[in-house]
GROMACS .gro file of C-alpha atoms in nm:
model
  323
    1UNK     CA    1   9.503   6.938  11.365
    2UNK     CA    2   9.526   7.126  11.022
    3UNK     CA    3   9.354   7.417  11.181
    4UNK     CA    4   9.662   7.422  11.409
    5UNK     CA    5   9.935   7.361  11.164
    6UNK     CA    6   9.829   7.591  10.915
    7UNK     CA    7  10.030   7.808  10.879
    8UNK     CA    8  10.343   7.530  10.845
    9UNK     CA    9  10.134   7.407  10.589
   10UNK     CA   10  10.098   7.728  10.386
   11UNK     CA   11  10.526   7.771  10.403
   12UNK     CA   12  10.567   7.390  10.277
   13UNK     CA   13  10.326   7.454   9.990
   14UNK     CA   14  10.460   7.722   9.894
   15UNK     CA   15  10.802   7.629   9.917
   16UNK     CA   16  10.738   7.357   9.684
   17UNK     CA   17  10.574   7.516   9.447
   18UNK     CA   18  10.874   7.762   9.405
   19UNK     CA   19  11.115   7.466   9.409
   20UNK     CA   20  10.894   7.302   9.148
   21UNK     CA   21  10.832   7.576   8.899
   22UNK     CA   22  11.228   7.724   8.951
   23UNK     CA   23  11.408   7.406   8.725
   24UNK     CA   24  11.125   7.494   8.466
   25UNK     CA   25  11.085   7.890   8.474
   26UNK     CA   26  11.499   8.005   8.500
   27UNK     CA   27  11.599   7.784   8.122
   28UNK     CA   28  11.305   7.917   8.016
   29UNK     CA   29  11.406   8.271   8.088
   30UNK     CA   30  11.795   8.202   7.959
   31UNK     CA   31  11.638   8.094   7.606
   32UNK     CA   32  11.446   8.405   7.619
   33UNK     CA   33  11.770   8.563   7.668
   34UNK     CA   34  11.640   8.764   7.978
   35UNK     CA   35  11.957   8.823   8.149
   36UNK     CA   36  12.072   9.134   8.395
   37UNK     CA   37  12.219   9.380   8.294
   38UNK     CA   38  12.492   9.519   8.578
   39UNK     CA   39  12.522   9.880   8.684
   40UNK     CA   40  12.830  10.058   8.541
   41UNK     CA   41  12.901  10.213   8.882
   42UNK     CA   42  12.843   9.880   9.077
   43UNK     CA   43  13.107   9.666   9.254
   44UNK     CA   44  13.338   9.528   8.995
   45UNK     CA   45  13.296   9.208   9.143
   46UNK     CA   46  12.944   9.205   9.003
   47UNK     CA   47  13.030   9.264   8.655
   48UNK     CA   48  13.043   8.810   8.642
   49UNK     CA   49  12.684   8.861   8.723
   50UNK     CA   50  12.585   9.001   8.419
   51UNK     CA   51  12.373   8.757   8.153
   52UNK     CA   52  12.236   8.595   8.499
   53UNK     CA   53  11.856   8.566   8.426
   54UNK     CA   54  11.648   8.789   8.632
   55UNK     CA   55  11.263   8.849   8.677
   56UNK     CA   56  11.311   8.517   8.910
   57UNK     CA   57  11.002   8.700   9.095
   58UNK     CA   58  10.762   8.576   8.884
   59UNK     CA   59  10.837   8.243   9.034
   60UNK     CA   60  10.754   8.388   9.402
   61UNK     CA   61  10.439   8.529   9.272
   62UNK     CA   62  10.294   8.224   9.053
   63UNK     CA   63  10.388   8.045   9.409
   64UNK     CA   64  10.240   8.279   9.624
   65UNK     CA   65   9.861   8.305   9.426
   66UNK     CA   66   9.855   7.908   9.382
   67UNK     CA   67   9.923   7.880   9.807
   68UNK     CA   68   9.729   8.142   9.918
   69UNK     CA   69   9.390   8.060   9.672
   70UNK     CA   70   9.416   7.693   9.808
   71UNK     CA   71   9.450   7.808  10.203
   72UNK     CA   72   9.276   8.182  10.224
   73UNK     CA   73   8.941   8.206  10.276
   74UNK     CA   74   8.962   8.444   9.949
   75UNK     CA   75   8.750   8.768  10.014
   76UNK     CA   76   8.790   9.136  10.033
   77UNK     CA   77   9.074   9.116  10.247
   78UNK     CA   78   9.278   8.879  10.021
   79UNK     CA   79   9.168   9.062   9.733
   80UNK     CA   80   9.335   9.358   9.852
   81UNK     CA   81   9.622   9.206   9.954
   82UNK     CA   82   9.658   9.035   9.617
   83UNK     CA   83   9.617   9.329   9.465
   84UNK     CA   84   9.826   9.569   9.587
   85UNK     CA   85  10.098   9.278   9.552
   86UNK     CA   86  10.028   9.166   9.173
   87UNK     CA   87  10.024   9.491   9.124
   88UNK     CA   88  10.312   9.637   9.251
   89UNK     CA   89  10.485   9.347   9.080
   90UNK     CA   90  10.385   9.439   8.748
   91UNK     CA   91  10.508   9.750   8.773
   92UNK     CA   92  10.848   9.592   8.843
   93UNK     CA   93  10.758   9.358   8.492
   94UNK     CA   94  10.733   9.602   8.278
   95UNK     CA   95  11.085   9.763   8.430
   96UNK     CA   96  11.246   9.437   8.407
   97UNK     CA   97  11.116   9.364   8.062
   98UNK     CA   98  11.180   9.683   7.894
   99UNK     CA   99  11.578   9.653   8.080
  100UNK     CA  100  11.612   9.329   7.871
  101UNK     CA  101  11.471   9.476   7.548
  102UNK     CA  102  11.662   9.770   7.569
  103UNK     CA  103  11.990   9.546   7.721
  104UNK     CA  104  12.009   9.846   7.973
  105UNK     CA  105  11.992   9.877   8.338
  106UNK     CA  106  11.769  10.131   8.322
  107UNK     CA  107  11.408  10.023   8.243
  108UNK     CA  108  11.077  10.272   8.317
  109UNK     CA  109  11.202  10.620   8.412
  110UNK     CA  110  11.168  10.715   8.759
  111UNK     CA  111  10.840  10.960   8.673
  112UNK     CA  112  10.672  10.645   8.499
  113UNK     CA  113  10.767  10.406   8.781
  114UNK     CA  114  10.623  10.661   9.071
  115UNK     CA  115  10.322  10.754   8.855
  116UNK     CA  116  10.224  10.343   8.869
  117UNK     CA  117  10.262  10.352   9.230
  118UNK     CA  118  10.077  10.604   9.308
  119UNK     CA  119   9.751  10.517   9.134
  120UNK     CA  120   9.801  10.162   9.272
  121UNK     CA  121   9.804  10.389   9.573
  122UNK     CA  122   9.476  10.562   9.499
  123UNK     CA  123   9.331  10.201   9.411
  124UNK     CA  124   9.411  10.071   9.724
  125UNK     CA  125   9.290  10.334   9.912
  126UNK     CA  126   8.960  10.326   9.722
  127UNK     CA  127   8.934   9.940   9.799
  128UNK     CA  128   8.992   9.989  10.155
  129UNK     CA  129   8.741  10.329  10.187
  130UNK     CA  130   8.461  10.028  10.047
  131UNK     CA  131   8.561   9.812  10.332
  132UNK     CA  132   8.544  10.062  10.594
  133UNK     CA  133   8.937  10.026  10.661
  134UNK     CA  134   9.030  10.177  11.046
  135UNK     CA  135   9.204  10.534  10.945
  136UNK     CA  136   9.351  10.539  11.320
  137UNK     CA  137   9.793  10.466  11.365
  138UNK     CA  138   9.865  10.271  11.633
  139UNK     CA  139  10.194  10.348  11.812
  140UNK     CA  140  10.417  10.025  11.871
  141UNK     CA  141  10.427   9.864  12.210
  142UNK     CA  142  10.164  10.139  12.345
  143UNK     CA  143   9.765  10.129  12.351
  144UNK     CA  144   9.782  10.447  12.207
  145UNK     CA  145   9.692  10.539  11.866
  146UNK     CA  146   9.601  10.874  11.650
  147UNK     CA  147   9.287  10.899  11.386
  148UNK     CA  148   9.386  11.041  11.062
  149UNK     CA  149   9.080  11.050  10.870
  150UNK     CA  150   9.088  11.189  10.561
  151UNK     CA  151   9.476  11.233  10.633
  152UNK     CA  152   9.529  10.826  10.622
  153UNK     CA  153   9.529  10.880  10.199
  154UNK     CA  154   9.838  11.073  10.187
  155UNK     CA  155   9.998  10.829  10.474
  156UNK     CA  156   9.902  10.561  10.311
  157UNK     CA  157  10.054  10.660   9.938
  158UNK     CA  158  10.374  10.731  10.125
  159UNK     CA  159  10.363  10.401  10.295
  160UNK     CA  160  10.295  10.233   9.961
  161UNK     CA  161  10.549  10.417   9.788
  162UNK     CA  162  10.803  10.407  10.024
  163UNK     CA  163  10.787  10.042  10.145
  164UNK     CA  164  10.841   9.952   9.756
  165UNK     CA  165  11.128  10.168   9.703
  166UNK     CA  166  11.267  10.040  10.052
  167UNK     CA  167  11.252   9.679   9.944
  168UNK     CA  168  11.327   9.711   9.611
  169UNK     CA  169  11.657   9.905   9.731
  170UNK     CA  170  11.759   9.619   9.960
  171UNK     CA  171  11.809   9.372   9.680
  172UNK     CA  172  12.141   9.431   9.550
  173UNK     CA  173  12.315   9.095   9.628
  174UNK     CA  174  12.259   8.718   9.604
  175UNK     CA  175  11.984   8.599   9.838
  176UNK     CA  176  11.999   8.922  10.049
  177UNK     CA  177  11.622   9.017  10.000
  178UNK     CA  178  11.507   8.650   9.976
  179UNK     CA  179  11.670   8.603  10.366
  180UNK     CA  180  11.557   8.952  10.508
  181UNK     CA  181  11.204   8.911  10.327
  182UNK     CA  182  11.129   8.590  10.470
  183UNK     CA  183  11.209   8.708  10.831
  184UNK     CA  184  10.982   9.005  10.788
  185UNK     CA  185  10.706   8.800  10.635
  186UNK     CA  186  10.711   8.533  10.890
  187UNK     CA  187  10.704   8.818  11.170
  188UNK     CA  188  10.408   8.904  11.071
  189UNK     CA  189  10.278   8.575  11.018
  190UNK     CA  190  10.288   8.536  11.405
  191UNK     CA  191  10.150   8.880  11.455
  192UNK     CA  192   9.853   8.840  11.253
  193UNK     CA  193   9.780   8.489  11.390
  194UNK     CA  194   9.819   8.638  11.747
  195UNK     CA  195   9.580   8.889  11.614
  196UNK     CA  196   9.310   8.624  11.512
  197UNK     CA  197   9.373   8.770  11.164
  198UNK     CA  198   9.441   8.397  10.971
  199UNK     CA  199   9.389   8.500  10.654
  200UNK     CA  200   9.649   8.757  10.604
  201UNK     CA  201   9.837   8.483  10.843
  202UNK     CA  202   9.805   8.257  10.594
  203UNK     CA  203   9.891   8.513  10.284
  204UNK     CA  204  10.214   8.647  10.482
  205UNK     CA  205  10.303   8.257  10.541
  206UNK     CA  206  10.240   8.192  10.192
  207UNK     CA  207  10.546   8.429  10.076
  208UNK     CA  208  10.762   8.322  10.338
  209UNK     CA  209  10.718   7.948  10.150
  210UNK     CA  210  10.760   8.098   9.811
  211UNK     CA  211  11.032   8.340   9.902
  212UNK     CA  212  11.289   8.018  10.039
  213UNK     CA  213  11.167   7.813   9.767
  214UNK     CA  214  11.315   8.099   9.559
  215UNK     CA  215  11.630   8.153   9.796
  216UNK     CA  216  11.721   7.816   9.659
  217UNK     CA  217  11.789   7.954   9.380
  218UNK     CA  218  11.920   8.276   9.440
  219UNK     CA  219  12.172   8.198   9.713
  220UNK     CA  220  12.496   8.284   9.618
  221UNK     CA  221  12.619   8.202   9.352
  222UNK     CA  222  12.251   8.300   9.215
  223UNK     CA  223  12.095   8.103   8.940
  224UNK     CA  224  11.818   8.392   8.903
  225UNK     CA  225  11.736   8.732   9.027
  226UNK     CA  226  11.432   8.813   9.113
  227UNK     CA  227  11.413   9.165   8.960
  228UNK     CA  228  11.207   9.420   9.030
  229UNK     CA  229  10.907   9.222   8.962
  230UNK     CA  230  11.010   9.061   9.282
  231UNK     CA  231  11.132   9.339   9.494
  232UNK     CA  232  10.833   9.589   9.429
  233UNK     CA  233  10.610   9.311   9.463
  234UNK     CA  234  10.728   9.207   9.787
  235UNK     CA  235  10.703   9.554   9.871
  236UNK     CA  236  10.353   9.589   9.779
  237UNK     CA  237  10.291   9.271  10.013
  238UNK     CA  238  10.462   9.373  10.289
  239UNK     CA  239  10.295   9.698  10.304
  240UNK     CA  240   9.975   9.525  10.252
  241UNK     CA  241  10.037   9.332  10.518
  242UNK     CA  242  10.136   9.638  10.750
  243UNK     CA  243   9.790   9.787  10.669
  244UNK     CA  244   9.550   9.484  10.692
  245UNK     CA  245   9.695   9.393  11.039
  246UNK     CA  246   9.702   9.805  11.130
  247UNK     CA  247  10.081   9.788  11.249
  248UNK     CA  248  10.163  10.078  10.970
  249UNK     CA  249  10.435  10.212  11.160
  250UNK     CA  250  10.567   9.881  11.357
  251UNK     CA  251  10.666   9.799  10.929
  252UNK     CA  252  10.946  10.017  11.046
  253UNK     CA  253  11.098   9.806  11.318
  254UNK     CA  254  11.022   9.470  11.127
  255UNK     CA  255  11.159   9.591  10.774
  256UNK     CA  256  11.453   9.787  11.020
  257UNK     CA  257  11.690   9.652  10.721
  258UNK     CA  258  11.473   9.823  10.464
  259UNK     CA  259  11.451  10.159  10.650
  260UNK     CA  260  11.878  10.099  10.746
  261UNK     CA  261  11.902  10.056  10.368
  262UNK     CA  262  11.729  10.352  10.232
  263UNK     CA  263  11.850  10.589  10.486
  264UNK     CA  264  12.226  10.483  10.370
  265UNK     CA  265  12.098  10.626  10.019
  266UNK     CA  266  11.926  10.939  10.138
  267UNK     CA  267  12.232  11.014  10.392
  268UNK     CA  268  12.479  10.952  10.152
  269UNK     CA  269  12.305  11.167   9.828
  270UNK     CA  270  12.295  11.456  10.107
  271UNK     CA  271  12.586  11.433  10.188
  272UNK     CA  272  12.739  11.408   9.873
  273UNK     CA  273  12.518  11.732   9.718
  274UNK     CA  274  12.575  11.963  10.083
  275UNK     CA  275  12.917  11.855  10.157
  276UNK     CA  276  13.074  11.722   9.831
  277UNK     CA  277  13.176  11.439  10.067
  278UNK     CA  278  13.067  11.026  10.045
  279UNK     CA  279  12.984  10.907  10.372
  280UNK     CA  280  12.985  10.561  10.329
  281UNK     CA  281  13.219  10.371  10.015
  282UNK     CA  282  12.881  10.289   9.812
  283UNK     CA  283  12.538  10.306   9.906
  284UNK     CA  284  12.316  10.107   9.956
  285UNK     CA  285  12.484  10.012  10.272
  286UNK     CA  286  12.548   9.659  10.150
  287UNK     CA  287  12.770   9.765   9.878
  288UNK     CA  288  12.976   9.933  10.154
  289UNK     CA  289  13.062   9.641  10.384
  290UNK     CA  290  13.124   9.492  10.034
  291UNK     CA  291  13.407   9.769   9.950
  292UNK     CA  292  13.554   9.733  10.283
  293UNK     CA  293  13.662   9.353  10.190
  294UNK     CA  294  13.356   9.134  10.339
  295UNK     CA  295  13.226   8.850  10.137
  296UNK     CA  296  12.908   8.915   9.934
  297UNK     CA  297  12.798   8.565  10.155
  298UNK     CA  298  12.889   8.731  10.539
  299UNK     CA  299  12.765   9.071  10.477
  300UNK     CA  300  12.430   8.851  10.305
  301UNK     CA  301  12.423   8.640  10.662
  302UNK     CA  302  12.493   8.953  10.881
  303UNK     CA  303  12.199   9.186  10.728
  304UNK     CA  304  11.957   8.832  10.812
  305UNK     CA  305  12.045   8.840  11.184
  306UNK     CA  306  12.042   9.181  11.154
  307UNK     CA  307  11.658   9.131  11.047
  308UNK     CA  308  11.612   8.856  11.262
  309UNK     CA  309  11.638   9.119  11.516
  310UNK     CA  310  11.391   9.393  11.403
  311UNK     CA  311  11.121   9.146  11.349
  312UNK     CA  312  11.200   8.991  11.703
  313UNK     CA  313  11.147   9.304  11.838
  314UNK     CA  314  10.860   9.394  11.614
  315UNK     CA  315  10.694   9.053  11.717
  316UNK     CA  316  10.765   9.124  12.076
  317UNK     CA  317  10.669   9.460  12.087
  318UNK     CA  318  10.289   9.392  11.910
  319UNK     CA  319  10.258   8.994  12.045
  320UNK     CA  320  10.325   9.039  12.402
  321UNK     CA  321  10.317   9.402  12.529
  322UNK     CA  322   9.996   9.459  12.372
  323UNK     CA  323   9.776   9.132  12.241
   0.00000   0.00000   0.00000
């Protein structure tokens, strides 16, 4: 009967965990003085934010090791995925932490944050060349699927990379990433189940538990952000994720919020630099809907159904077309 309810299990444990260490971790962090620090060119409504404490993530990831080294069946495969997590998230540590010393918004420099991700990059790929990781892409809701070789490396840095900037651009308002993260992670909770894959089941069940015990929190009005430690550690995980269950490029139908995100950035920098026109009020996108009069709460609940949708389709697509 456990065997069966697993997963269940993992999301209640973690939840509670999070719920747990939350009413001790966010006075802790206000005595420290850790507050955020609010972008100058951000919504004005934001500016009440600022002083709110942030590097909340640390609470996901304290949640997330305690579940998933009580459920996994810890081994290469959770080591990896631990790792690439942990240390994304540190990354995102040492950008929230030097933001508070400095009482800035602006914490590594972009050159420093990119030159951490890649050799987390290089040590991940290293790690997975020892356990003689598939190098093939399989194509979404076909049986076909391409060998990279040697070319996987490169793919994989710009996976890495990418999926961590994608995430970590999403969360810009109060429980936005928390909602859109769990519905990702719990996607492919189901897909690596289907896939007979439990232990990254269990891992990607374990942050959906630890990511709504932190949404209670960080719903709006937010107690705590989770900072980048969160963000690029979720990142890390969910690209993780994508490569331990070899759906690489399916991570771009289930994180479809992600991708929507970071093209409204990319689109609108273009634009700006080609045309000398804005193409949307603010970028990200959510700061847009936000400028056009919506509620931080309904554009927050529109981007999770929006999500709910790419990882239906993402589940659909891998679950029942193919497996």
């Amino acid at each position: 009967m456990f065997a069966d309810n697993v997963l269940i299990v993992t999301i209640v444990a973690a939840f509670l965990i999070a719920v747990l260490i939350g009413p001790l971790f966010i006075p802790f962090l206000r005595r420290l003085k850790f507050g955020q620090a609010i972008r100058e060119e951000g919504p004005q409504s934001h500016y009440k934010k600022a002083g709110t404490p942030t590097m909340g993530g640390t609470i996901i990831l304290l949640a997330l090791i305690f579940t998933v080294l009580k459920f996994a069946n810890v081994g290469m495969k959770v080591y990896f995925l631990l790792l690439v997590t942990l240390g994304y998230g540190l990354i995102g540590f040492l950008d929230d932490y030097i933001k508070i010393r400095k009482k800035r918004n602006l914490g590594l420099t972009a050159k420093q944050k990119f030159a951490g991700q890649i050799v987390l990059g290089i040590g991940a790929y290293i790690l997975l060349y020892t356990m003689g990781h598939d190098t093939s892409l399989h194509f979404p809701g076909t049986e076909w699927k391409l060998e990279l070789g040697y070319f996987y490396f490169p793919f994989l840095l710009f996976l890495l990379v990418g999926t961590t900037n994608a995430v970590n651009i999403t969360d810009g308002l109060d429980g936005l990433l928390a909602g859109t993260g769990a519905i990702a992670f719990g996607a492919y909770a189901i897909i690596a189940w289907f896939g007979q894959d439990y232990d990254t089941a269990i891992f990607s069940a374990a942050v959906v538990g630890a990511v709504l015990g932190f949404l209670v929190f960080n719903a709006h009005p937010a107690r705590v952000f989770m900072g980048d430690t969160g963000s690029l550690g979720l990142g890390g995980a969910l690209a993780a994720i994508a490569i331990m269950t070899k759906t690489e490029l399916l991570l771009a139908i289930i994180g479809g919020v992600f991708v929507v995100e970071t093209l409204s950035v990319i689109i609108q920098v273009i634009s700006f630099k080609t045309r000398g026109k804005r193409i949307f009020r603010m970028s990200p996108l959510h700061h847009h809907f936000e400028l056009t009069g919506w509620s931080e709460w309904r554009v927050v609940v529109t981007f999770w159904l929006v999500g709910i949708f790419f990882a239906g389709l993402g589940v659909y697509l891998e679950v029942v077309t193919i497996r």
